């Protein structure tokens, strides 16, 4: 993964995150990177972390300043083949990471130590294409043309939003 200057009509514009500038390369995945997400601090202060997800069935946490891969999140379900993780989101304050797989499974990990907290079959037999985490709720999109809002709390009902149709 590469963070690089952005070109504008006025010429290249180097990024500036916490005083860093220029191009930074993040290495660690064994196959294609399918998703990147920078930490959202909810303020004007830039985040410290970047998360990636990939074809190698891992999500990886990187320290933006050093470029180091700090933690690797894996599908630890027994008796299953690990699937590519297409989408990832995280909250360092909420201590959660969520990843949506090619098999429609939502993986939930603890941010601080990569412990698997839950695996949810959100879009059975359909690839999750995007995930968004907000508090105890996760929004997912899938090839099944459904958007689902799922709670990470036990005994809370999920909501499905249907309506996207192929052209």
CSV table of C-alpha atoms in Angstrom, one decimal:
chain,number,residue,atom,x,y,z
A,1,UNK,CA,0.0,0.0,0.0
A,2,UNK,CA,1.4,3.4,-0.9
A,3,UNK,CA,0.4,6.8,0.5
A,4,UNK,CA,1.5,9.3,-2.2
A,5,UNK,CA,1.3,13.0,-3.1
A,6,UNK,CA,-2.0,14.0,-4.7
A,7,UNK,CA,-1.8,15.9,-8.0
A,8,UNK,CA,-3.9,19.1,-8.4
A,9,UNK,CA,-4.2,21.7,-11.1
A,10,UNK,CA,-1.5,23.6,-9.2
A,11,UNK,CA,0.8,20.6,-9.3
A,12,UNK,CA,1.7,17.8,-6.8
A,13,UNK,CA,0.5,18.3,-3.3
A,14,UNK,CA,2.4,16.2,-0.7
A,15,UNK,CA,0.2,14.6,2.0
A,16,UNK,CA,0.9,15.8,5.5
A,17,UNK,CA,-0.2,13.5,8.3
A,18,UNK,CA,1.2,14.2,11.7
A,19,UNK,CA,4.2,16.0,10.1
A,20,UNK,CA,5.0,13.3,7.6
A,21,UNK,CA,5.3,14.1,3.9
A,22,UNK,CA,6.2,12.4,0.7
A,23,UNK,CA,5.5,8.8,-0.2
A,24,UNK,CA,5.2,6.0,2.4
A,25,UNK,CA,5.0,2.3,1.5
A,26,UNK,CA,3.3,-0.2,3.8
A,27,UNK,CA,4.3,-3.9,3.3
A,28,UNK,CA,2.9,-7.1,4.7
A,29,UNK,CA,0.2,-8.7,2.6
A,30,UNK,CA,1.1,-11.9,0.6
A,31,UNK,CA,-1.5,-11.1,-2.1
A,32,UNK,CA,-3.6,-8.2,-3.4
A,33,UNK,CA,-4.8,-5.5,-1.0
A,34,UNK,CA,-8.6,-5.1,-1.4
A,35,UNK,CA,-9.3,-2.3,1.1
A,36,UNK,CA,-7.6,0.5,3.1
A,37,UNK,CA,-9.0,2.5,5.9
A,38,UNK,CA,-7.3,5.4,7.8
A,39,UNK,CA,-8.3,6.0,11.4
A,40,UNK,CA,-11.1,8.5,11.9
A,41,UNK,CA,-10.5,10.4,15.2
A,42,UNK,CA,-13.7,12.4,14.9
A,43,UNK,CA,-11.7,15.6,15.1
A,44,UNK,CA,-9.2,17.6,13.0
A,45,UNK,CA,-6.3,15.6,14.6
A,46,UNK,CA,-5.1,12.9,12.2
A,47,UNK,CA,-5.2,9.3,13.3
A,48,UNK,CA,-2.2,7.2,14.1
A,49,UNK,CA,-3.4,4.0,12.5
A,50,UNK,CA,-4.2,2.6,9.0
A,51,UNK,CA,-5.9,-0.7,8.4
A,52,UNK,CA,-5.8,-2.9,5.3
A,53,UNK,CA,-7.5,-6.0,4.2
A,54,UNK,CA,-6.6,-8.4,1.4
A,55,UNK,CA,-6.8,-11.5,-0.8
A,56,UNK,CA,-4.5,-13.3,1.7
A,57,UNK,CA,-7.4,-13.5,4.2
A,58,UNK,CA,-5.9,-11.1,6.7
A,59,UNK,CA,-6.6,-7.6,7.9
A,60,UNK,CA,-3.4,-5.7,9.0
A,61,UNK,CA,-2.9,-2.7,11.3
A,62,UNK,CA,-0.2,-0.3,10.4
A,63,UNK,CA,1.4,2.6,12.3
A,64,UNK,CA,1.3,5.5,9.9
A,65,UNK,CA,4.4,7.2,11.2
A,66,UNK,CA,6.7,4.2,11.1
A,67,UNK,CA,5.0,2.2,8.4
A,68,UNK,CA,5.3,-0.9,10.6
A,69,UNK,CA,2.7,-3.6,10.5
A,70,UNK,CA,1.7,-3.7,14.2
A,71,UNK,CA,-0.9,-6.5,14.2
A,72,UNK,CA,-2.4,-9.1,11.9
A,73,UNK,CA,-6.1,-10.1,12.2
A,74,UNK,CA,-7.1,-13.6,10.9
A,75,UNK,CA,-10.1,-15.8,10.4
A,76,UNK,CA,-9.6,-18.3,13.2
A,77,UNK,CA,-12.8,-20.4,12.7
A,78,UNK,CA,-12.0,-24.1,12.8
A,79,UNK,CA,-12.9,-26.4,9.9
A,80,UNK,CA,-13.3,-23.6,7.3
A,81,UNK,CA,-11.2,-22.1,4.6
A,82,UNK,CA,-10.2,-18.6,5.3
A,83,UNK,CA,-11.6,-16.2,2.7
A,84,UNK,CA,-10.4,-12.9,1.3
A,85,UNK,CA,-11.4,-9.9,3.4
A,86,UNK,CA,-12.9,-7.4,1.0
A,87,UNK,CA,-13.8,-4.6,3.5
A,88,UNK,CA,-12.5,-3.5,6.9
A,89,UNK,CA,-13.3,-0.8,9.5
A,90,UNK,CA,-12.1,-0.2,13.0
A,91,UNK,CA,-12.3,1.9,16.1
A,92,UNK,CA,-9.3,2.1,18.4
A,93,UNK,CA,-11.4,3.9,21.0
A,94,UNK,CA,-14.1,1.2,20.8
A,95,UNK,CA,-11.5,-1.6,20.7
A,96,UNK,CA,-13.1,-3.3,17.7
A,97,UNK,CA,-12.1,-4.3,14.1
A,98,UNK,CA,-14.6,-5.7,11.6
A,99,UNK,CA,-13.9,-7.4,8.3
A,100,UNK,CA,-16.3,-8.6,5.6
A,101,UNK,CA,-15.3,-11.7,3.7
A,102,UNK,CA,-15.8,-13.1,0.3
A,103,UNK,CA,-18.1,-15.8,1.9
A,104,UNK,CA,-20.5,-13.3,3.5
A,105,UNK,CA,-19.1,-13.7,7.0
A,106,UNK,CA,-18.5,-10.6,9.2
A,107,UNK,CA,-15.5,-11.2,11.4
A,108,UNK,CA,-15.2,-9.1,14.6
A,109,UNK,CA,-11.9,-8.8,16.5
A,110,UNK,CA,-10.6,-6.9,19.5
A,111,UNK,CA,-8.5,-4.0,18.2
A,112,UNK,CA,-5.9,-4.2,21.0
A,113,UNK,CA,-4.9,-7.8,20.6
A,114,UNK,CA,-6.6,-9.3,17.5
A,115,UNK,CA,-8.7,-11.8,19.5
A,116,UNK,CA,-11.7,-13.0,17.6
A,117,UNK,CA,-14.8,-11.8,19.3
A,118,UNK,CA,-17.5,-13.0,16.9
A,119,UNK,CA,-18.2,-14.4,13.5
A,120,UNK,CA,-21.6,-13.5,12.0
A,121,UNK,CA,-23.2,-14.9,8.8
A,122,UNK,CA,-24.5,-11.6,7.6
A,123,UNK,CA,-24.8,-12.2,3.8
A,124,UNK,CA,-25.0,-16.0,3.4
A,125,UNK,CA,-23.3,-17.2,0.2
A,126,UNK,CA,-22.7,-13.7,-1.0
A,127,UNK,CA,-19.5,-11.7,-0.9
A,128,UNK,CA,-19.4,-8.7,1.4
A,129,UNK,CA,-18.2,-5.7,-0.6
A,130,UNK,CA,-18.1,-2.9,2.1
A,131,UNK,CA,-18.3,-2.5,5.9
A,132,UNK,CA,-18.7,0.5,8.1
A,133,UNK,CA,-18.5,0.4,11.9
A,134,UNK,CA,-20.2,2.9,14.2
A,135,UNK,CA,-20.3,2.1,17.9
A,136,UNK,CA,-22.0,-1.3,18.3
A,137,UNK,CA,-23.5,-1.3,14.8
A,138,UNK,CA,-22.0,-2.5,11.5
A,139,UNK,CA,-23.3,-1.6,8.1
A,140,UNK,CA,-22.5,-4.1,5.3
A,141,UNK,CA,-23.1,-4.2,1.6
A,142,UNK,CA,-23.0,-7.3,-0.6
A,143,UNK,CA,-23.4,-8.8,-4.1
A,144,UNK,CA,-26.8,-10.0,-2.9
A,145,UNK,CA,-27.9,-6.4,-3.4
A,146,UNK,CA,-28.7,-6.0,0.3
A,147,UNK,CA,-27.4,-3.5,2.8
A,148,UNK,CA,-27.6,-4.8,6.3
A,149,UNK,CA,-27.3,-3.0,9.7
A,150,UNK,CA,-26.2,-5.5,12.3
A,151,UNK,CA,-25.7,-5.1,16.0
A,152,UNK,CA,-22.6,-6.4,17.7
A,153,UNK,CA,-24.6,-6.7,21.0
A,154,UNK,CA,-26.3,-10.0,21.7
A,155,UNK,CA,-30.1,-10.4,21.2
A,156,UNK,CA,-30.3,-7.2,19.1
A,157,UNK,CA,-32.2,-7.4,15.8
A,158,UNK,CA,-30.5,-6.7,12.5
A,159,UNK,CA,-32.1,-4.7,9.8
A,160,UNK,CA,-32.0,-5.3,6.0
A,161,UNK,CA,-32.4,-2.7,3.3
A,162,UNK,CA,-33.2,-4.2,0.0
A,163,UNK,CA,-33.6,-2.3,-3.3
A,164,UNK,CA,-30.5,-2.2,-5.3
A,165,UNK,CA,-31.0,-3.9,-8.7
A,166,UNK,CA,-28.6,-4.7,-11.5
A,167,UNK,CA,-28.7,-2.5,-14.5
